[in-house]
Amino acid sequence: MIQLDLLIIGSGPAGLSAAEAAANEGLSYLVIEKGTIANTIRQYPIGRTMFSTPNEVEMHVGTLKHVREKPSREELLSHYIHFVLDHDLNINTDEKVTDVAGGIDAGFRVVTDKSEYRAARVLFAIGAMERPKKLRIPGEELSKVHHLFMDPYPYVRKDALVVGGGNSAAEAALFLSEEGARTTMAIWREDWENRDPKAGAMKHWVRTPLEKEVAAGRLRVVLYKHIDEIRERTVTLTTESGDQETIPNDVTFVLVGSDADLTLLKRLGVEFETGKAGEIPVYNPETFETNVRGIYVAGHFTHARHIKEAIDVPRRIVPLIARELRADVHEAESLADVPQ
Ligand SMILES: Cc1cc2nc3c(=O)[nH]c(=O)nc-3n(C[C@H](O)[C@H](O)[C@H](O)COP(=O)(O)OP(=O)(O)OC[C@H]3O[C@@H](n4cnc5c(N)ncnc54)[C@H](O)[C@@H]3O)c2cc1C
């Protein structure tokens, strides 16, 4: 079984930053990623422009190549992939961590769907995209219902419904409408009227073109109460005034947020508190170590949610982990020197 100083779960910006920091510290480390490198970014809509500026998402100042003021999905993805290649980081892709057990004294046993590892420390950089929120209504299991939007082009001249009130839903509705899908966006009034960026309001550069689509009659916005049922060719919904409406439908995107999969952390005994974005692990704000000694967290499912922080936090905490591991080795060597 491979013995590591640090095992990192997830190769998003947090996991990649942790890998580079671990390599710089001379640790034996491995990143295990269930999908591809920067899997979450790869699943952004094709051609999407980032909300962030390059300095907020690049690994090192000036290294992200971009044509416009803000980078595209493709430019950012390529940046992260070349970061891995250029630094020759240790990453196993297409391998899912299914269990973590043990403790700091005897070390952790990390089980994946392909192998097993031993690690002195484990960093969870698992993001917050694993569990898309569901409407839990009849028909949601149909194959035409998606909880992720990547590509408008299969839906030209089709009847598309987007359910949701955040930026992801607004962008999906906009891209579908612009590319010729007959699009309806079902949104709650409080989200449609929300103008507070701190409360998750639609970004103005999404809202402005979206309103243009509405004004041009290409996109219909329905202020709704709930979606009642999805069928093969239709969707029935109840509007905010209480009227029930059945609309033609070829494809439905339910984009109402997502949660992290906290199963492994809970099984280890990590404690959680309820934050604005749902359950957040309890951790030391200096070290990002949880109440379970040796188990660390970073990135989107902590309070440091954005990409910039997902990159910055591992650079602070991995050197602390390395220092502690060196101290452990030193102590073990000193004990070995003591005559029995
Ligand atoms: C459509 C969209 C647009 C966004 N735009 C922006 C933006 O403009 N600016 C910004 O700052 N943020 C943006 N975000 C948020 C941004 O994507 C996250 O802040 C960022 O990805 C967090 O990085 P992370 O490394 O914490 O998590 P992630 O990038 O989500 O990486 C987590 C990784 O862990 C892997 N993983 C999870 N569980 C396991 C397991 N059991 N075994 C192995 N691997 C596992 C996942 O496959 C994933 O690759 C956006 C998010 C979305 C969905």
Coordinates of C-alpha atoms and ligand atoms in Angstrom, one line a residue:
M1 CA 0.0 0.0 0.0
I2 CA 1.4 3.4 -0.9
Q3 CA 2.3 5.5 2.1
L4 CA 2.0 9.3 1.8
D5 CA 2.5 12.4 3.9
L6 CA -0.5 14.1 2.4
L7 CA -3.4 12.8 0.4
I8 CA -5.5 15.5 -1.3
I9 CA -9.1 14.7 -2.5
G10 CA -10.2 16.7 -5.5
S11 CA -8.2 18.5 -8.3
G12 CA -10.1 21.8 -8.4
P13 CA -8.2 25.1 -7.8
A14 CA -7.9 24.2 -4.1
G15 CA -6.5 20.7 -4.7
L16 CA -4.1 21.9 -7.4
S17 CA -2.8 24.7 -5.2
A18 CA -2.4 22.2 -2.3
A19 CA -0.5 19.8 -4.6
E20 CA 2.0 22.5 -5.7
A21 CA 2.5 23.6 -2.0
A22 CA 3.1 19.9 -1.0
A23 CA 5.6 19.5 -3.8
N24 CA 7.4 22.7 -2.7
E25 CA 7.6 21.4 0.9
G26 CA 9.1 18.1 -0.3
L27 CA 6.1 16.1 1.0
S28 CA 5.1 12.8 -0.6
Y29 CA 1.6 13.6 -1.8
L30 CA -1.1 12.5 -4.2
V31 CA -4.2 14.1 -5.5
I32 CA -7.1 11.8 -6.2
E33 CA -9.8 13.1 -8.6
K34 CA -12.9 11.3 -9.5
G35 CA -13.3 13.1 -12.8
T36 CA -10.8 15.1 -14.8
I37 CA -8.4 17.9 -13.8
A38 CA -10.5 20.9 -12.7
N39 CA -13.6 18.9 -13.2
T40 CA -16.0 21.6 -12.0
I41 CA -14.6 24.2 -14.3
R42 CA -14.8 21.7 -17.2
Q43 CA -18.5 21.4 -16.5
Y44 CA -19.1 25.1 -16.8
P45 CA -21.2 26.1 -19.9
I46 CA -19.1 25.9 -23.1
G47 CA -17.6 29.3 -23.9
R48 CA -18.7 30.9 -20.6
T49 CA -16.9 34.1 -19.6
M50 CA -15.8 34.0 -15.9
F51 CA -17.2 36.4 -13.4
S52 CA -13.7 36.8 -11.9
T53 CA -10.8 38.7 -13.3
P54 CA -7.6 36.7 -14.2
N55 CA -5.7 37.7 -11.0
E56 CA -8.5 36.1 -9.0
V57 CA -8.3 32.7 -10.7
E58 CA -4.8 32.2 -12.0
M59 CA -2.3 30.0 -10.1
H60 CA 0.6 32.6 -10.4
V61 CA 0.5 36.2 -11.3
G62 CA 0.5 36.8 -15.1
T63 CA 0.4 33.1 -16.1
L64 CA -3.2 32.9 -17.3
K65 CA -3.4 33.7 -21.1
H66 CA -6.7 35.5 -21.9
V67 CA -7.9 37.4 -24.9
R68 CA -10.6 39.5 -23.3
E69 CA -10.8 41.3 -19.9
K70 CA -12.1 38.2 -18.2
P71 CA -11.0 34.7 -19.1
S72 CA -13.3 32.1 -20.7
R73 CA -14.0 28.6 -19.4
E74 CA -11.6 27.2 -22.0
E75 CA -8.8 29.6 -21.2
L76 CA -9.1 28.8 -17.4
L77 CA -9.3 25.1 -18.0
S78 CA -6.3 25.1 -20.2
H79 CA -4.4 27.2 -17.5
Y80 CA -5.1 24.6 -14.8
I81 CA -4.2 21.7 -17.0
H82 CA -0.9 23.3 -18.1
F83 CA -0.2 24.1 -14.4
V84 CA -0.4 20.4 -13.7
L85 CA 1.7 19.5 -16.7
D86 CA 4.3 22.2 -16.2
H87 CA 4.7 21.3 -12.5
D88 CA 4.4 17.6 -13.1
L89 CA 1.9 17.3 -10.2
N90 CA 0.9 13.9 -8.9
I91 CA -2.7 13.4 -9.8
N92 CA -4.8 10.2 -10.3
T93 CA -7.9 11.2 -12.3
D94 CA -10.9 9.0 -12.8
E95 CA -10.6 7.6 -9.3
K96 CA -13.1 8.2 -6.6
V97 CA -12.4 8.3 -2.8
T98 CA -15.0 6.1 -1.2
D99 CA -13.8 5.9 2.4
V100 CA -11.4 7.5 4.8
A101 CA -10.7 5.9 8.2
G102 CA -8.2 5.9 11.0
G103 CA -6.6 8.7 12.9
I104 CA -3.6 10.9 13.3
D105 CA -1.7 8.5 15.5
A106 CA -1.7 5.4 13.3
G107 CA -2.4 7.3 10.1
F108 CA -5.3 7.3 7.7
R109 CA -6.5 4.6 5.4
V110 CA -7.9 6.1 2.2
V111 CA -10.0 3.7 0.0
T112 CA -10.9 4.5 -3.6
D113 CA -12.8 2.6 -6.3
K114 CA -9.4 1.5 -7.6
S115 CA -6.9 1.2 -4.8
E116 CA -6.0 1.9 -1.1
Y117 CA -3.5 4.3 0.3
R118 CA -2.1 5.2 3.7
A119 CA -1.6 8.9 4.5
A120 CA -0.4 10.8 7.6
R121 CA -2.7 13.7 6.7
V122 CA -5.8 14.1 4.4
L123 CA -7.0 17.3 2.8
F124 CA -10.6 17.4 1.5
A125 CA -10.8 19.8 -1.4
I126 CA -14.0 18.2 -2.7
G127 CA -15.9 21.3 -3.8
A128 CA -19.6 21.8 -3.4
M129 CA -21.0 20.5 -6.7
E130 CA -21.6 16.8 -5.9
R131 CA -25.2 16.9 -5.0
P132 CA -27.4 19.1 -7.2
K133 CA -30.5 20.2 -5.4
K134 CA -33.7 18.5 -6.7
L135 CA -37.3 19.7 -7.0
R136 CA -38.5 16.3 -5.8
I137 CA -41.5 16.3 -8.2
P138 CA -43.0 13.6 -10.5
G139 CA -41.1 13.4 -13.7
E140 CA -37.8 14.7 -12.5
E141 CA -36.1 11.4 -13.2
L142 CA -36.9 11.6 -16.9
S143 CA -33.8 11.6 -19.2
K144 CA -34.7 15.1 -20.6
V145 CA -34.3 16.6 -17.1
H146 CA -30.8 17.9 -16.3
H147 CA -29.3 19.4 -13.2
L148 CA -26.2 20.8 -15.0
F149 CA -26.1 23.0 -18.1
M150 CA -23.2 23.0 -20.5
D151 CA -24.3 23.4 -24.1
P152 CA -27.3 25.1 -25.8
Y153 CA -26.7 23.7 -29.3
P154 CA -28.7 20.5 -29.0
Y155 CA -31.8 22.5 -28.2
V156 CA -32.2 24.8 -31.3
R157 CA -35.9 25.3 -32.0
K158 CA -36.8 23.0 -29.0
D159 CA -39.0 24.0 -26.1
A160 CA -36.6 24.5 -23.1
L161 CA -37.5 25.2 -19.5
V162 CA -34.9 26.5 -17.0
V163 CA -35.9 26.5 -13.3
G164 CA -33.9 28.6 -10.9
G165 CA -33.1 32.1 -9.7
G166 CA -29.3 32.3 -9.5
N167 CA -26.6 33.2 -12.1
S168 CA -26.3 29.6 -13.3
A169 CA -30.0 29.4 -14.2
A170 CA -30.0 32.9 -15.7
E171 CA -26.9 32.1 -17.9
A172 CA -28.5 28.9 -19.1
A173 CA -31.7 30.6 -20.0
L174 CA -29.7 33.4 -21.8
F175 CA -27.5 31.0 -23.8
L176 CA -30.5 28.8 -24.8
S177 CA -32.5 31.7 -25.9
E178 CA -29.7 33.4 -27.8
E179 CA -29.0 30.1 -29.6
G180 CA -32.5 29.6 -30.8
A181 CA -34.3 27.4 -28.2
R182 CA -37.8 28.5 -27.3
T183 CA -37.0 29.2 -23.7
T184 CA -39.0 29.7 -20.6
M185 CA -37.4 30.7 -17.3
A186 CA -39.3 29.8 -14.2
I187 CA -38.1 32.0 -11.3
W188 CA -39.4 33.1 -7.9
R189 CA -40.3 36.8 -7.7
E190 CA -37.9 37.4 -4.9
D191 CA -35.0 36.2 -7.1
W192 CA -36.2 38.1 -10.1
E193 CA -36.4 41.3 -8.1
N194 CA -33.2 40.7 -6.1
R195 CA -30.6 43.4 -6.9
D196 CA -28.3 42.7 -4.0
P197 CA -25.0 41.1 -5.2
K198 CA -24.2 40.0 -1.6
A199 CA -27.5 38.1 -1.6
G200 CA -26.7 36.2 -4.8
A201 CA -28.5 38.6 -7.2
M202 CA -28.0 38.0 -10.9
K203 CA -24.9 39.7 -12.2
H204 CA -25.8 42.8 -14.2
W205 CA -23.9 41.6 -17.2
V206 CA -26.2 38.5 -17.2
R207 CA -29.4 40.4 -16.4
T208 CA -29.0 43.1 -19.1
P209 CA -28.8 40.7 -22.1
L210 CA -31.4 38.4 -20.5
E211 CA -33.8 41.4 -20.3
K212 CA -33.0 42.1 -24.0
E213 CA -34.1 38.6 -24.9
V214 CA -37.3 39.0 -22.9
A215 CA -38.0 42.4 -24.6
A216 CA -37.4 40.9 -28.0
G217 CA -40.0 38.2 -27.2
R218 CA -37.5 35.3 -27.5
L219 CA -37.4 34.4 -23.8
R220 CA -40.4 34.1 -21.5
V221 CA -40.0 34.7 -17.7
V222 CA -42.7 33.0 -15.6
L223 CA -42.9 34.1 -11.9
Y224 CA -43.9 30.8 -10.4
K225 CA -44.8 29.2 -7.1
H226 CA -43.9 25.6 -7.9
I227 CA -43.3 23.1 -10.7
D228 CA -46.0 20.4 -10.4
E229 CA -45.0 17.7 -12.9
I230 CA -42.7 17.0 -15.8
R231 CA -44.0 14.7 -18.5
E232 CA -42.4 13.5 -21.8
R233 CA -43.7 16.5 -23.9
T234 CA -45.0 19.0 -21.3
V235 CA -44.4 20.6 -17.9
T236 CA -47.2 21.7 -15.6
L237 CA -46.4 24.6 -13.2
T238 CA -48.3 26.8 -10.8
T239 CA -47.7 30.6 -11.3
E240 CA -47.4 33.0 -8.4
S241 CA -51.0 34.0 -8.9
G242 CA -52.1 30.3 -8.3
D243 CA -53.0 29.5 -12.0
Q244 CA -51.9 26.1 -13.2
E245 CA -50.3 26.2 -16.7
T246 CA -49.1 23.4 -18.9
I247 CA -46.4 24.3 -21.4
P248 CA -44.8 22.3 -24.2
N249 CA -41.4 21.0 -23.2
D250 CA -38.5 19.1 -24.8
V251 CA -35.8 19.7 -22.2
T252 CA -35.8 20.9 -18.6
F253 CA -32.8 22.3 -16.6
V254 CA -33.3 22.4 -12.9
L255 CA -30.5 24.7 -11.7
V256 CA -31.4 25.5 -8.1
G257 CA -28.0 25.0 -6.5
S258 CA -25.9 22.1 -5.2
D259 CA -24.4 20.8 -2.0
A260 CA -21.1 19.1 -1.2
D261 CA -21.2 15.4 -0.4
L262 CA -20.2 15.4 3.2
T263 CA -20.7 11.7 3.8
L264 CA -17.0 10.8 4.2
L265 CA -16.3 13.7 6.6
K266 CA -19.3 12.9 8.7
R267 CA -18.3 9.2 8.9
L268 CA -14.9 10.4 10.2
G269 CA -16.7 12.4 13.0
V270 CA -16.1 15.9 11.5
E271 CA -18.5 18.4 13.1
F272 CA -20.6 20.9 11.0
E273 CA -22.4 24.2 11.5
T274 CA -25.1 25.8 9.4
G275 CA -23.8 28.7 7.3
K276 CA -25.5 30.9 4.7
A277 CA -24.7 28.3 2.0
G278 CA -25.7 25.2 4.0
E279 CA -23.7 22.9 6.2
I280 CA -20.0 24.0 6.6
P281 CA -17.4 21.9 8.5
V282 CA -16.1 23.3 11.7
Y283 CA -12.4 24.0 11.4
N284 CA -9.6 26.1 12.9
P285 CA -9.5 29.3 10.8
E286 CA -5.7 29.4 10.9
T287 CA -4.9 25.8 10.0
F288 CA -8.2 24.6 8.4
E289 CA -7.9 21.5 10.4
T290 CA -11.2 20.0 11.5
N291 CA -12.1 18.7 15.0
V292 CA -10.7 15.4 13.7
R293 CA -6.9 15.8 14.1
G294 CA -5.1 15.3 10.7
I295 CA -8.2 16.0 8.6
Y296 CA -8.1 19.3 6.7
V297 CA -10.6 21.1 4.5
A298 CA -10.2 23.8 1.7
G299 CA -12.2 25.4 -1.0
H300 CA -15.8 25.8 -2.1
F301 CA -17.5 23.9 0.8
T302 CA -15.7 26.0 3.5
H303 CA -16.3 29.7 4.3
A304 CA -13.5 30.5 1.8
R305 CA -15.7 29.7 -1.2
H306 CA -14.3 31.6 -4.2
I307 CA -11.5 30.5 -6.5
K308 CA -9.0 33.0 -5.2
E309 CA -9.4 31.8 -1.6
A310 CA -9.5 28.2 -2.8
I311 CA -6.0 28.8 -4.2
D312 CA -4.7 30.9 -1.3
V313 CA -5.7 28.8 1.7
P314 CA -3.7 25.6 0.8
R315 CA -0.6 27.8 0.3
R316 CA -1.0 28.9 4.0
I317 CA -1.9 25.5 5.5
V318 CA 0.2 23.0 3.6
P319 CA 3.5 24.5 5.0
L320 CA 1.9 24.2 8.5
I321 CA 1.2 20.5 7.8
A322 CA 4.7 20.0 6.6
R323 CA 6.2 21.6 9.7
E324 CA 4.1 19.4 11.9
L325 CA 5.1 16.3 10.0
R326 CA 8.8 17.2 10.3
A327 CA 8.4 17.8 14.0
D328 CA 6.8 14.3 14.3
V329 CA 9.8 12.7 12.5
H330 CA 12.2 14.7 14.7
E331 CA 10.4 13.5 17.8
A332 CA 10.4 9.9 16.7
E333 CA 14.1 10.1 15.9
S334 CA 14.9 11.6 19.3
L335 CA 12.9 8.8 21.0
A336 CA 14.8 6.2 19.0
D337 CA 18.1 7.7 20.3
V338 CA 17.1 7.4 24.0
P339 CA 18.8 4.2 25.4
Q340 CA 16.2 1.6 26.5
Ligands
LIG1 C1 -21.3 27.7 -13.5 C2 -20.3 28.1 -12.4 C3 -19.6 29.3 -12.5 C4 -18.7 29.8 -11.6 N1 -18.1 31.0 -11.8 C5 -17.2 31.4 -10.8 C6 -16.4 32.6 -11.0 O1 -16.5 33.3 -12.1 N2 -15.5 32.9 -10.1 C7 -15.3 32.2 -8.9 O2 -14.5 32.5 -8.1 N3 -16.0 31.1 -8.7 C8 -16.9 30.6 -9.6 N4 -17.6 29.5 -9.4 C9 -17.3 28.7 -8.2 C10 -16.0 27.9 -8.4 O3 -16.2 27.0 -9.5 C11 -15.6 27.3 -7.2 O4 -15.3 28.3 -6.2 C12 -14.3 26.5 -7.4 O5 -14.4 25.5 -8.3 C13 -13.9 25.9 -6.0 O6 -12.7 25.2 -6.2 P1 -12.5 23.9 -5.3 O7 -11.2 23.3 -5.6 O8 -12.9 24.2 -3.9 O9 -13.7 22.9 -5.8 P2 -14.0 22.2 -7.2 O10 -13.4 23.0 -8.3 O11 -15.4 21.9 -7.2 O12 -13.1 20.9 -7.2 C14 -13.5 19.8 -6.4 C15 -13.1 18.5 -7.0 O13 -13.2 17.4 -6.1 C16 -13.6 16.3 -6.9 N5 -14.2 15.3 -6.0 C17 -15.3 15.5 -5.2 N6 -15.5 14.4 -4.4 C18 -14.5 13.5 -4.7 C19 -14.2 12.2 -4.3 N7 -15.0 11.5 -3.4 N8 -13.1 11.5 -4.8 C20 -12.4 12.2 -5.7 N9 -12.6 13.4 -6.2 C21 -13.7 14.1 -5.7 C22 -14.6 16.8 -7.9 O14 -14.7 16.0 -9.0 C23 -13.9 18.2 -8.3 O15 -13.0 18.1 -9.4 C24 -18.5 29.0 -10.4 C25 -19.2 27.8 -10.2 C26 -20.1 27.4 -11.2 C27 -20.8 26.1 -11.0

